[in-house]
Structures are given as C-alpha cells and as structure tokens.
Short mmCIF file of C-alpha atoms in Angstrom, two decimals:
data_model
loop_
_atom_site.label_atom_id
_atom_site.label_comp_id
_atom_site.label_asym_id
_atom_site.label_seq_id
_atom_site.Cartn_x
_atom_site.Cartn_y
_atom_site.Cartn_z
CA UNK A 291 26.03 36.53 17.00
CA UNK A 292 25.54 33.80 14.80
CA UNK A 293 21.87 33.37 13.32
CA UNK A 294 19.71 30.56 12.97
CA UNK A 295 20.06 28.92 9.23
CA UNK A 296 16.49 28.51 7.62
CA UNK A 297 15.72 25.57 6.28
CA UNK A 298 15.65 25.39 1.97
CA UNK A 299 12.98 26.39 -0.03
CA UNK A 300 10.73 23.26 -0.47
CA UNK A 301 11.82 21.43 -4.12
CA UNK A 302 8.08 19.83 -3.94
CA UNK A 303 4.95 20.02 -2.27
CA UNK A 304 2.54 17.52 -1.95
CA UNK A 305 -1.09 18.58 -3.28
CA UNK A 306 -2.26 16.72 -0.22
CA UNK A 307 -0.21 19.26 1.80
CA UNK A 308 -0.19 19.82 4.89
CA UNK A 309 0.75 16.45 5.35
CA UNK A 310 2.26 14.19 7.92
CA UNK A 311 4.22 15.75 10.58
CA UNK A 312 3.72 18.64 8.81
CA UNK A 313 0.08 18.30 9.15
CA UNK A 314 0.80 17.64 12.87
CA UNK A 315 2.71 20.91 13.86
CA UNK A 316 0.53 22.58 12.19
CA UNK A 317 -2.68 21.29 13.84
CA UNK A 318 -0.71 22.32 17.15
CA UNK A 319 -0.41 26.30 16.56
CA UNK A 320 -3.99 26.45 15.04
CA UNK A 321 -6.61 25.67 16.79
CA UNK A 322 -9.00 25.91 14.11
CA UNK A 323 -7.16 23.45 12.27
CA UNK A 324 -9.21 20.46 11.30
CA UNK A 325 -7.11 17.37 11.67
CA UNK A 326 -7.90 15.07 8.46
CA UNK A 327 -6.53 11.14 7.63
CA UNK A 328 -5.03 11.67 4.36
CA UNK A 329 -2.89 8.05 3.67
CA UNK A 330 -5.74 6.67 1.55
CA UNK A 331 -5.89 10.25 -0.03
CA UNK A 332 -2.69 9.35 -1.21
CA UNK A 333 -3.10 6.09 -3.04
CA UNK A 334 -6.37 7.64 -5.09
CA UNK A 335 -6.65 7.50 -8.17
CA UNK A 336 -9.35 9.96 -8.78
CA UNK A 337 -10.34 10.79 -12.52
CA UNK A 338 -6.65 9.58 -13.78
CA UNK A 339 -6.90 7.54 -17.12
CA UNK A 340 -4.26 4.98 -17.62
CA UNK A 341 -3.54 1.68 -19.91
CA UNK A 342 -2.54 -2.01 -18.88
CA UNK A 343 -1.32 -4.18 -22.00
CA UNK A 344 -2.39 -7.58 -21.70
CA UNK A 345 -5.18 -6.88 -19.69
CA UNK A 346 -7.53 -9.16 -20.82
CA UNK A 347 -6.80 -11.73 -18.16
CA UNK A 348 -4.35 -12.98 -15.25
CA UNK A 349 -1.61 -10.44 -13.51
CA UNK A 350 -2.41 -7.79 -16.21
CA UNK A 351 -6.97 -7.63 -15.40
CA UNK A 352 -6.41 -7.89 -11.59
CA UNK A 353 -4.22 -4.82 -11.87
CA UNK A 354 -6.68 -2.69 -13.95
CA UNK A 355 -9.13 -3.95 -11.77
CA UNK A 356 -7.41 -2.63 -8.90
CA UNK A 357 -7.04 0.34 -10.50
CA UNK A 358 -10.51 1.04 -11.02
CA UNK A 359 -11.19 0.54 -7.11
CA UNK A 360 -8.72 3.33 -6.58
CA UNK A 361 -10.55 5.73 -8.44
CA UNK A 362 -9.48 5.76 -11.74
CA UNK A 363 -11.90 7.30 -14.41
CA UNK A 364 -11.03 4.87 -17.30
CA UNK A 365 -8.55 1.92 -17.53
CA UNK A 366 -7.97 0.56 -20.69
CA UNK A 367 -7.22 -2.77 -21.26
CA UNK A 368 -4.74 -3.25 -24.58
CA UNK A 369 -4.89 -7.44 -25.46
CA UNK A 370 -4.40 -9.53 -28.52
CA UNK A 371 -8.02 -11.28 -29.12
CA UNK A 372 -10.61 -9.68 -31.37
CA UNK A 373 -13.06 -9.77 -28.05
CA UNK A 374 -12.49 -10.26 -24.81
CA UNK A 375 -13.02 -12.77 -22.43
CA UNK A 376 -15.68 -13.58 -20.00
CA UNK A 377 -13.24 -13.40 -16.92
CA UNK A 378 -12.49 -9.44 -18.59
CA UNK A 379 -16.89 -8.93 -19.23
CA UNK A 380 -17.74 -10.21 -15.57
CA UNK A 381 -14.62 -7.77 -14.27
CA UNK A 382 -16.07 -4.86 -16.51
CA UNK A 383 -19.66 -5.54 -14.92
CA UNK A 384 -18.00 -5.37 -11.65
CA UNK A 385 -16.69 -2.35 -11.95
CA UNK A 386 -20.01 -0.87 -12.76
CA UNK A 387 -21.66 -2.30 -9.82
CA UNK A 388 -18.76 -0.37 -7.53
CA UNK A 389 -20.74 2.78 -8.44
CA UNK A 390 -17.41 5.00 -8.67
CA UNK A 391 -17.86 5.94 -12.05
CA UNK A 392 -14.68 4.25 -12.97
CA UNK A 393 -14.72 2.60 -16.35
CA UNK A 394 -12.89 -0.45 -17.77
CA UNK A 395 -12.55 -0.42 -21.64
CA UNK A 396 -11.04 -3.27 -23.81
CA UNK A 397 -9.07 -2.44 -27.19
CA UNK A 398 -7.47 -5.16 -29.52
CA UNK A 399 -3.92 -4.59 -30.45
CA UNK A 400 -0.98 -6.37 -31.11
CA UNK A 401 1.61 -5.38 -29.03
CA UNK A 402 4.38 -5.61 -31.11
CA UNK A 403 2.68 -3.01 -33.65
CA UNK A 404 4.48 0.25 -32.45
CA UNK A 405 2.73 2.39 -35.01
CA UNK A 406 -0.66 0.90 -33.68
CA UNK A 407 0.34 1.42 -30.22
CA UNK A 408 1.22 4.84 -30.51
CA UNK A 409 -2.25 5.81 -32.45
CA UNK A 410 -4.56 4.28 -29.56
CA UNK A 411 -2.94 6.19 -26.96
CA UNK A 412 -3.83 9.11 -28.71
CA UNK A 413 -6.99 8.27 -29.48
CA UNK A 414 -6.96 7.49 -25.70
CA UNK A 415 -5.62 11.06 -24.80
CA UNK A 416 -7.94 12.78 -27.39
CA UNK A 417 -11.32 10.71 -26.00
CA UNK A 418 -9.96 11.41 -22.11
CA UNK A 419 -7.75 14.62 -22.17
CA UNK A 420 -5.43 12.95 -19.59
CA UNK A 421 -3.10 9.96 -19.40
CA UNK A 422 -1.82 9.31 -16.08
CA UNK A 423 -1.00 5.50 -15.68
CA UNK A 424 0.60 2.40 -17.89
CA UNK A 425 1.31 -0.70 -16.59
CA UNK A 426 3.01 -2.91 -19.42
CA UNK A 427 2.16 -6.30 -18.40
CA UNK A 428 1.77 -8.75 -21.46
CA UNK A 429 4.20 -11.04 -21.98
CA UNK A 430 4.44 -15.25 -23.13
CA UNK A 431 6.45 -17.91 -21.79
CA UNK A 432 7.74 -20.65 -24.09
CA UNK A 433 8.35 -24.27 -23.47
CA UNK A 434 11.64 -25.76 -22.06
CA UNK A 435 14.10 -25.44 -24.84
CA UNK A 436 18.18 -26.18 -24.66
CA UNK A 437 20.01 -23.07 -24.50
CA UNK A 438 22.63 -24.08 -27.10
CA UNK A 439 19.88 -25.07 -29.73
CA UNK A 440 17.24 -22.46 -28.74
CA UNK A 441 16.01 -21.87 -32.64
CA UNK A 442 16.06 -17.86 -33.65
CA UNK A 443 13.03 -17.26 -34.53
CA UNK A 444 11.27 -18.98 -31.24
CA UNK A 445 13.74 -16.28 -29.23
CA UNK A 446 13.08 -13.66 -31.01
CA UNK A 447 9.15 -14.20 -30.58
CA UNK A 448 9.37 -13.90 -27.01
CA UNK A 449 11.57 -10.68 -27.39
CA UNK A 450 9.20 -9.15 -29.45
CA UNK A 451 6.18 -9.41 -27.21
CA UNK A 452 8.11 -9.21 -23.75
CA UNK A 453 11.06 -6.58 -24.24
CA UNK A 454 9.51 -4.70 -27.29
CA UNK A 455 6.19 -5.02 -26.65
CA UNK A 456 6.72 -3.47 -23.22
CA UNK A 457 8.84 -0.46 -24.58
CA UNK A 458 6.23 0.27 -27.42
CA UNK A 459 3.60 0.34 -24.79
CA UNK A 460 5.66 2.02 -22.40
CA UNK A 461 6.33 5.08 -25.36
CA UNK A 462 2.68 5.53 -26.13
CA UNK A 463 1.75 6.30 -22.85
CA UNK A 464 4.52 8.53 -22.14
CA UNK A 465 3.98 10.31 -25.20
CA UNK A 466 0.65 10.75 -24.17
CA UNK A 467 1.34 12.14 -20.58
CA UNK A 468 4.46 14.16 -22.01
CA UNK A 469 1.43 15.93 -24.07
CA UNK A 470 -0.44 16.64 -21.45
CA UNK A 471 2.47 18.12 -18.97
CA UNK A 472 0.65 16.30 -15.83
CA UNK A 473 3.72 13.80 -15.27
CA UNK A 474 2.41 10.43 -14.91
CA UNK A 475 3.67 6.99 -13.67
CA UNK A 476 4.67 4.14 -15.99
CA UNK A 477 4.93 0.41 -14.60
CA UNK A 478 7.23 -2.26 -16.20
CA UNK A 479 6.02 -6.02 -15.21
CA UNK A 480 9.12 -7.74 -15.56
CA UNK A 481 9.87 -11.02 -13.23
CA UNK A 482 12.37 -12.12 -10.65
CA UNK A 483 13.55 -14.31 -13.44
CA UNK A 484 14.78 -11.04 -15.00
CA UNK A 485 17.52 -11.05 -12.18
CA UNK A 486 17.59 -14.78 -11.12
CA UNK A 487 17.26 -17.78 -13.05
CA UNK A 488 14.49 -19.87 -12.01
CA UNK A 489 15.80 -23.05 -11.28
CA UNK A 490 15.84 -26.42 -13.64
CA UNK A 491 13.72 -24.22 -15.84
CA UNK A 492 15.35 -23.70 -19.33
CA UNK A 493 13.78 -20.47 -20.13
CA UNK A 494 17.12 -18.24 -21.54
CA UNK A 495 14.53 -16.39 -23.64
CA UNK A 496 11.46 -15.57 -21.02
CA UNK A 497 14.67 -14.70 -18.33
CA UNK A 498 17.13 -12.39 -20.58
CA UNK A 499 13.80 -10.50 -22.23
CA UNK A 500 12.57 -9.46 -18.52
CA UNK A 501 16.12 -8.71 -17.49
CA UNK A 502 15.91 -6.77 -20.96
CA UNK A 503 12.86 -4.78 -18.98
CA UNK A 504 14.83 -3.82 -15.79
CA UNK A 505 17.14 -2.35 -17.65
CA UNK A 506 14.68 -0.28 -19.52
CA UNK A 507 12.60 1.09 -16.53
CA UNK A 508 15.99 2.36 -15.22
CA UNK A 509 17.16 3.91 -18.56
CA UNK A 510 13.38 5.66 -19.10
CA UNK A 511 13.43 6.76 -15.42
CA UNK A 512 16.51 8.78 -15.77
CA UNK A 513 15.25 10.11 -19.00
CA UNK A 514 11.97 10.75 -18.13
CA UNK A 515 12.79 11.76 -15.10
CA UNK A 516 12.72 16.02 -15.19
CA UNK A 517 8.79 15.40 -16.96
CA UNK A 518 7.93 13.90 -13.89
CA UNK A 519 7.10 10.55 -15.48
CA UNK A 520 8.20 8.00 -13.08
CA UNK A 521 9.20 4.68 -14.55
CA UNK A 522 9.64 1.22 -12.44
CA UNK A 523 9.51 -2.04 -12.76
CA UNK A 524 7.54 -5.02 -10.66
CA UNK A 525 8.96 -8.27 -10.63
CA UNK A 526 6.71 -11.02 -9.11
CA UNK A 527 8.09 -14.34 -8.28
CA UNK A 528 6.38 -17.25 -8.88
CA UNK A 529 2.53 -17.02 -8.75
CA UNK A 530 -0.69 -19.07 -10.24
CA UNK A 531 -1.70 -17.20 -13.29
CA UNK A 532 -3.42 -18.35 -16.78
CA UNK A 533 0.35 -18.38 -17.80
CA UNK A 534 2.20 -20.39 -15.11
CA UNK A 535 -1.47 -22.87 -15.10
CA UNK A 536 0.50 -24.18 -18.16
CA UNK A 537 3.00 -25.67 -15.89
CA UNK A 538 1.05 -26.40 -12.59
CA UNK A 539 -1.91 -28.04 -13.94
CA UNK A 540 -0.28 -30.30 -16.10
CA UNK A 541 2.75 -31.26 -13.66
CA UNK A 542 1.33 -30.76 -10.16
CA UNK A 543 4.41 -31.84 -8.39
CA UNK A 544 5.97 -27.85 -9.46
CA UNK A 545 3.34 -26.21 -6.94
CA UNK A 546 5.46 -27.88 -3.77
CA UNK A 547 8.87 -27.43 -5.78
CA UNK A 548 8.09 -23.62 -6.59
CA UNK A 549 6.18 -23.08 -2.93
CA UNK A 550 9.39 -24.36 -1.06
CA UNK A 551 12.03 -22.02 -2.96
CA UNK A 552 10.62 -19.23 -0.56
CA UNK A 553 10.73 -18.37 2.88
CA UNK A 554 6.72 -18.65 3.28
CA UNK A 555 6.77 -21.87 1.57
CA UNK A 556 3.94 -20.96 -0.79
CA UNK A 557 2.83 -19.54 -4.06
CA UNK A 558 1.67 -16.32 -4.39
CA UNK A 559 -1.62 -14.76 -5.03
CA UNK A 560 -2.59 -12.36 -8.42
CA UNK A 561 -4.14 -10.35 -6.07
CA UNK A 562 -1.12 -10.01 -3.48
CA UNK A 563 0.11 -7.39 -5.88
CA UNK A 564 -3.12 -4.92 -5.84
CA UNK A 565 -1.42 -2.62 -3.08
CA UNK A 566 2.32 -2.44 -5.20
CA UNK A 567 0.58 -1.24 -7.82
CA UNK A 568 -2.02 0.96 -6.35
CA UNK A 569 1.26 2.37 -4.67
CA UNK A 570 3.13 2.70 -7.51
CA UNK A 571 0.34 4.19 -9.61
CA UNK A 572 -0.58 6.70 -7.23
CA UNK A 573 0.70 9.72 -5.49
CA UNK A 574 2.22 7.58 -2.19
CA UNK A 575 4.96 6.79 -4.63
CA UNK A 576 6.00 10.44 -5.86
CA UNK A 577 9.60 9.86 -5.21
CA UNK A 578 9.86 6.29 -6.38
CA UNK A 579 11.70 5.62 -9.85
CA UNK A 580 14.04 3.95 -11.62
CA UNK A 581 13.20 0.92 -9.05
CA UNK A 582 12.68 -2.72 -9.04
CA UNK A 583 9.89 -3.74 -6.48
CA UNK A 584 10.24 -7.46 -6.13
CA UNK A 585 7.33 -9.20 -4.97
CA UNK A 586 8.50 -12.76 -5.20
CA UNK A 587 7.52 -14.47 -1.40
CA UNK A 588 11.32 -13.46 -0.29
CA UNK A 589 12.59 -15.85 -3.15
CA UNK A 590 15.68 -13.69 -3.46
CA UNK A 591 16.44 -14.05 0.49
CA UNK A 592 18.59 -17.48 0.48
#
C-alpha cells in the first residue's frame, strides 16, 4: 500500500512563525491558540541600525525617515556637506517627537572615498553592534550634454558618485553585516533611466551609471546571497526632488511633458516610495533579491 509522502523539511522559518495559513490551521486544532495580526510585524524594523548615503535631503531623508517610523534604532545619514541642512535638523527633531526611540544621525563623507566609507561603517558597527540596512541613494545629474562630445572628465564625475559611490557604500555596509552574521538587506537607488532612456534628455552619463547599478545589485545578490544579505535595486521614474527642481522650476513646461509619459498622467511623490522601502528593508521581503522594483507611475507600460 502506497504511503502518504511528507512534505520537506522547512529550508526557512519565519521568526514571526506561525504565520499566515500556517497561523490559520493552526489556530483551528488549538483552541487555546491566540489568533494575532502579524503583517505590520513584518515590515518592523525594531532595533535594526542601517545607513542611507545622501541622506541629507530629497529621495535619500524621506527614506531614512521612513525608516525610523518602522522602528529602526539608528539611521545614519552619510552626505557631502560639513553640516546638515535644516530640512535634515527639522526631520531629526521629528523623529524625536515620534517617541520610538529611533534615532537619526548625520555623518559627512564623500562618497567616492572608499577607505572613508569603509571606516564609518565600522565605527557604525562598533558604536551599534548591528548593521542591518543600506540604502545607497546619492547620486548627481549633469546638464544636457551631446553624446559625441560629452568631455571625460564631466562623465567620469557622475560615475564616480553614482556607480562607485553606490558600490563603496554598498561594501561598507555589507562588510559590516557580514561581521555580524545577522544577514541584512542592502538597497541600490538606481532609476528607470538605468533601463530606459528618458526621452529628449541627453543624459548618456546619469542613464549608463544607473544601468551600471542594476547590474551591480544583481551581481552582489548572487554573491551575497548564501550570507543572507539581500541586495536590490529601486528605480523611481520621474519624481519632484531637490535634484529634478533643477529642471522643473526653471522650465515649467517639463512637469506636463514628464506627467503625460505615464499612465496616471502625473509626477510622482518622494514619499510614494516609503512602503517599497519599508518592504524591502524589512522582513516582508525575505525572499526578494537580485530584483529591480520599478516605481516609475507605469512609465515602462507603453
């Protein structure tokens, strides 16, 4: 008579376990079982420490920020000026008044310095004894400039900041949370002009360094992969930042151009990508890497 296969030992549990159905069949054979909403257990960041590069303002503050509200013990906030702004002081007095005990910190550092890179994380991991979270976000965008006279050392400016600056980042927090054996999750911002080009927009330099960035998210996933360090990239389309202002407050006929090359026939929102990276930072995205989230208003659709 033939026998009833069991199912595979589990390859993973969730610490949140029971969970889901799981939590569901269980609930059903014990009476005593106390029937719990975990989903937002999932996307907590309790007591995790974790670094955003070019944090000071725009994309890369509203994701610490958001960070913080998850939970997290201590974000730190890597950016180029000696001190940093008031938008980054009234979001640091914000985060106090959420009374989580979350903390946002600000460091100075040139993210093309590798060396210096590496040494603040581990002053980072020292101070903390954790490192859980990176989000490389700091990047520059340079003027229109002719493809076939773009001058070397312009290109080679925004390569260092946007392609190397996001693997040196990307390295010292890895290092860290390869140190600490906890696994961790590392977040690439790259663009959806790393797989498009944006159109009438001469920008061969901003497009092939972010494209440069997908590419390395999928290469440190797979590498990175048996550590449990999850590696993915985000690649917002076009929204109203401190960096795109550049272009929309100075030629305000862009805003209806860029709104209608998407399918909602707006611009986004810095804050419309809070819940991709609380998701990607956090436990509801344990089996996620080695992806490309696009967040771009369906810009890649038509």
């Amino acid at each position: 008579m033939a026998t009833q296969s069991s199912a595979p030992p589990a390859q993973s549990i969730s610490p949140l376990a029971p969970i889901g159905v799981s939590a569901a069949i269980e609930a059903a054979s014990n009476p005593g079982f106390q029937a719990k909403v975990k989903i937002f257990d999932e996307f907590a960041l309790n007591d995790r420490v974790g670094i955003v590069s070019g944090g000071n303002r725009g994309l890369g503050l509203e994701m610490a920020l958001a960070l913080c509200e998850a939970g997290a013990r201590a974000i730190y906030c890597f950016d180029l000026p000696a001190e940093p702004s008031e938008e980054w002081n009234q979001t640091s007095a914000y985060v106090k008044k959420l009374g989580n005990g979350s903390r946002l910190e600000y460091a100075q550092i040139d993210v093309r310095d590798q060396q210096a890179l590496w040494d603040k994380a581990k002053e980072i991991g020292d101070r903390e004894g954790r490192m859980d979270v990176c989000i490389a976000a700091a990047g520059i965008l340079k003027t229109h400039t002719d493809c076939l006279t773009y001058p070397a050392q312009q290109f080679k400016d925004v390569l260092d900041v946007n392609t190397n600056g996001v693997l040196f980042t990307a390295q010292a927090a890895g290092q860290q949370m390869r140190r600490f054996g906890n696994g961790g999750s590392i977040i690439l911002i790259a663009s959806m002009s790393g797989s498009i080009t944006n159109r009438d927009h001469a920008w061969v330099s901003y497009n092939s360094s972010k494209s440069a960035v997908l590419q390395m998210a999928r290469s440190m996933a797979c590498e990175l992969g048996p550590e449990r360090i999850r590696v993915n990239s985000l690649s917002p389309g076009h929204i109203y930042t401190s960096m795109t202002a550049a272009y929309l407050d100075t030629q305000p006929h862009l805003l209806d151009k860029w709104s209608n090359l998407n399918p909602l026939g707006r611009i986004g929102r810095p804050d419309e990508l809070r819940g991709v990276i609380a998701w990607l930072a956090s436990d509801a995205s344990t089996f996620c890497t080695g992806s490309d989230i696009l967040v771009s208003g369906g810009h890649h659709a038509w």
